[in-house]
Amino acid sequence: MRLLGDSFIVAGLDELLSAWISKPTSAGWAAPIRGS
């Protein structure tokens, strides 16, 4: 089940990254990351 779990995590991170790239201003958690 480790492979399944890793795949799920990677997919989730990829989705978050895509959303952050396409809408950086609407992602409140991105502000402190970009500021630091």
mmCIF file of C-alpha atoms in Angstrom:
data_model
loop_
_atom_site.group_PDB
_atom_site.id
_atom_site.type_symbol
_atom_site.label_atom_id
_atom_site.label_comp_id
_atom_site.label_asym_id
_atom_site.label_seq_id
_atom_site.Cartn_x
_atom_site.Cartn_y
_atom_site.Cartn_z
ATOM 1 C CA MET A 1 0.000 0.000 0.000
ATOM 2 C CA ARG A 2 3.035 2.265 0.215
ATOM 3 C CA LEU A 3 3.108 2.837 -3.540
ATOM 4 C CA LEU A 4 -0.569 3.740 -3.511
ATOM 5 C CA GLY A 5 -0.014 6.170 -0.645
ATOM 6 C CA ASP A 6 3.009 7.796 -2.293
ATOM 7 C CA SER A 7 1.124 8.165 -5.564
ATOM 8 C CA PHE A 8 -1.783 9.801 -3.753
ATOM 9 C CA ILE A 9 0.560 12.241 -1.980
ATOM 10 C CA VAL A 10 2.422 13.099 -5.178
ATOM 11 C CA ALA A 11 -0.856 13.675 -7.022
ATOM 12 C CA GLY A 12 -2.072 15.950 -4.231
ATOM 13 C CA LEU A 13 1.158 17.960 -4.219
ATOM 14 C CA ASP A 14 1.059 18.260 -8.003
ATOM 15 C CA GLU A 15 -2.516 19.531 -7.830
ATOM 16 C CA LEU A 16 -1.601 22.090 -5.167
ATOM 17 C CA LEU A 17 1.422 23.217 -7.158
ATOM 18 C CA SER A 18 -0.646 23.612 -10.322
ATOM 19 C CA ALA A 19 -3.260 25.645 -8.456
ATOM 20 C CA TRP A 20 -0.522 27.795 -6.881
ATOM 21 C CA ILE A 21 1.075 28.502 -10.264
ATOM 22 C CA SER A 22 -2.202 29.294 -12.013
ATOM 23 C CA LYS A 23 -3.682 31.374 -9.176
ATOM 24 C CA PRO A 24 -0.870 32.618 -6.897
ATOM 25 C CA THR A 25 -2.839 35.636 -5.682
ATOM 26 C CA SER A 26 -5.873 33.607 -4.597
ATOM 27 C CA ALA A 27 -3.763 31.180 -2.554
ATOM 28 C CA GLY A 28 -3.472 32.801 0.871
ATOM 29 C CA TRP A 29 -0.802 30.314 2.030
ATOM 30 C CA ALA A 30 1.412 31.307 -0.902
ATOM 31 C CA ALA A 31 1.906 34.881 0.300
ATOM 32 C CA PRO A 32 4.283 34.112 3.208
ATOM 33 C CA ILE A 33 6.154 31.570 1.086
ATOM 34 C CA ARG A 34 6.789 34.054 -1.723
ATOM 35 C CA GLY A 35 7.617 36.789 0.782
ATOM 36 C CA SER A 36 10.326 34.816 2.559
#
